[in-house]
Amino acid sequence: MASGPLIGISTYAESGVRWGGWQLDAALLPTGYPRLVQRAGGLAAMLPPDAPERAADTVARLDGLVVAGGPDVEPVHYGAVPDPRTGPPDRARDAWELALIAAALERGVPLLGICRGMQVLNVALGGTLVQHIEGHAGVPGAFGRHTVKPVPGTRYAEAVPERTDVPAYHHQAVDRLGRNLIPSAYAEDGTIEAVELATGPWTLGVQWHPEMAEDLRVVRALIVSATP
């Protein structure tokens, strides 16, 4: 592999970001995401929110897609009333990432959802979310850690066959699974920690943050699947 597959990574659109003497709107992505893709052998491309109708053309230029972590998915997308503890919506990002996922699934482009990305994947396929759980986040600004157990026979278990301590920061989780999704890892308390397509293109969602760990195996599995 001379250069590696091109992996697009969704980003945050933030207003009034300060750096140096400037305060401007910005498309942001924690460096852990592109660094993880690069270390695993891929080329990283940032995908700022765009018009949903442009998602298909965007995905057509990619070999693989990562949907990054971020704010809560607006509950209207899975037919729920917002819980008071659910964060404010980012409607532009919701629309863009739902369109990216739909385009990736249609074209068979390998897809990895991370934290929010796993939740958006589940919602995109008609699933629902638990809007608040306890014990899966550290203090604000810091990641907690817990153990996840793979489900034998899944793509996730093929990449990571043993129990693993993972960095995590989330207060929502998968409730009803979306179409053709199966659980591929659980936390000790029974929370679904990874999902994947039972059949079809390589598609995996993980509830934790592999970009904050030294373990490259999940992303290497994406890179292998995305290599032309």
Phi, psi and omega in degrees: 000108187288315185235335180097157179289154179272118183247117175277142181231124179293154187230174174267141167255116185238145180262145172063040179282135181258134165206137188058228177265012186254150170224106188219160169292146186212151168263120189240151174206123174306138187295343178303325182293301179297325179297320179298314179298316181296316181294332179276356175107011180253170171259131186259135177230125178282136181242093177291155178307139183218179177296131183306328181291351177265359184296319182298317178294324178295309182296329180299338181266358184255155170264338180200165184223135170244125173260115192278172176290172181160206187287170180297143173289136180297127186299340179303333182289343175235025170070031182243155172276136182299132170287146179303337181269357176284136184287167179297146185283154167243087190294323180296319180290319177305310183297318181294313183289325174298321178290321176300314181297315179301318180293318180296317180294320181295320183271354182073027179279127180304140190223134173236121174258132182245122178055253175308322181301323175293320180293318178296319177302313180298317180294320180301331181260018173090009178275177180234170182235148164280124188280344176203130170227157179257154168089008181244014177226148172277198174289156180307131179087004180219144179273139169273180177222142172208172184263138173242144183244122180289153173267119182305143177088357180267165176297323178298314181297329176296323180280320183227090189281348185246164171302141185220137170279131186231151174278135185215151172203096179201156177234006175236165184203166176293136174252266175279130181289144175287172182304130174067011176266143175232151175287138179236000170199152179229151167279168180299332181272005178094355177296135176292123184250348175207146176226157177206161175291134177292323176220154178112197184294160179300112182217120184221141171236137176236140185278344181263191187240087179297338179291348178259009181238168177272353185277114183264002193296319180297315183287327175297324176297320174299313182300316178300316180292331184269353182291120184300000000 
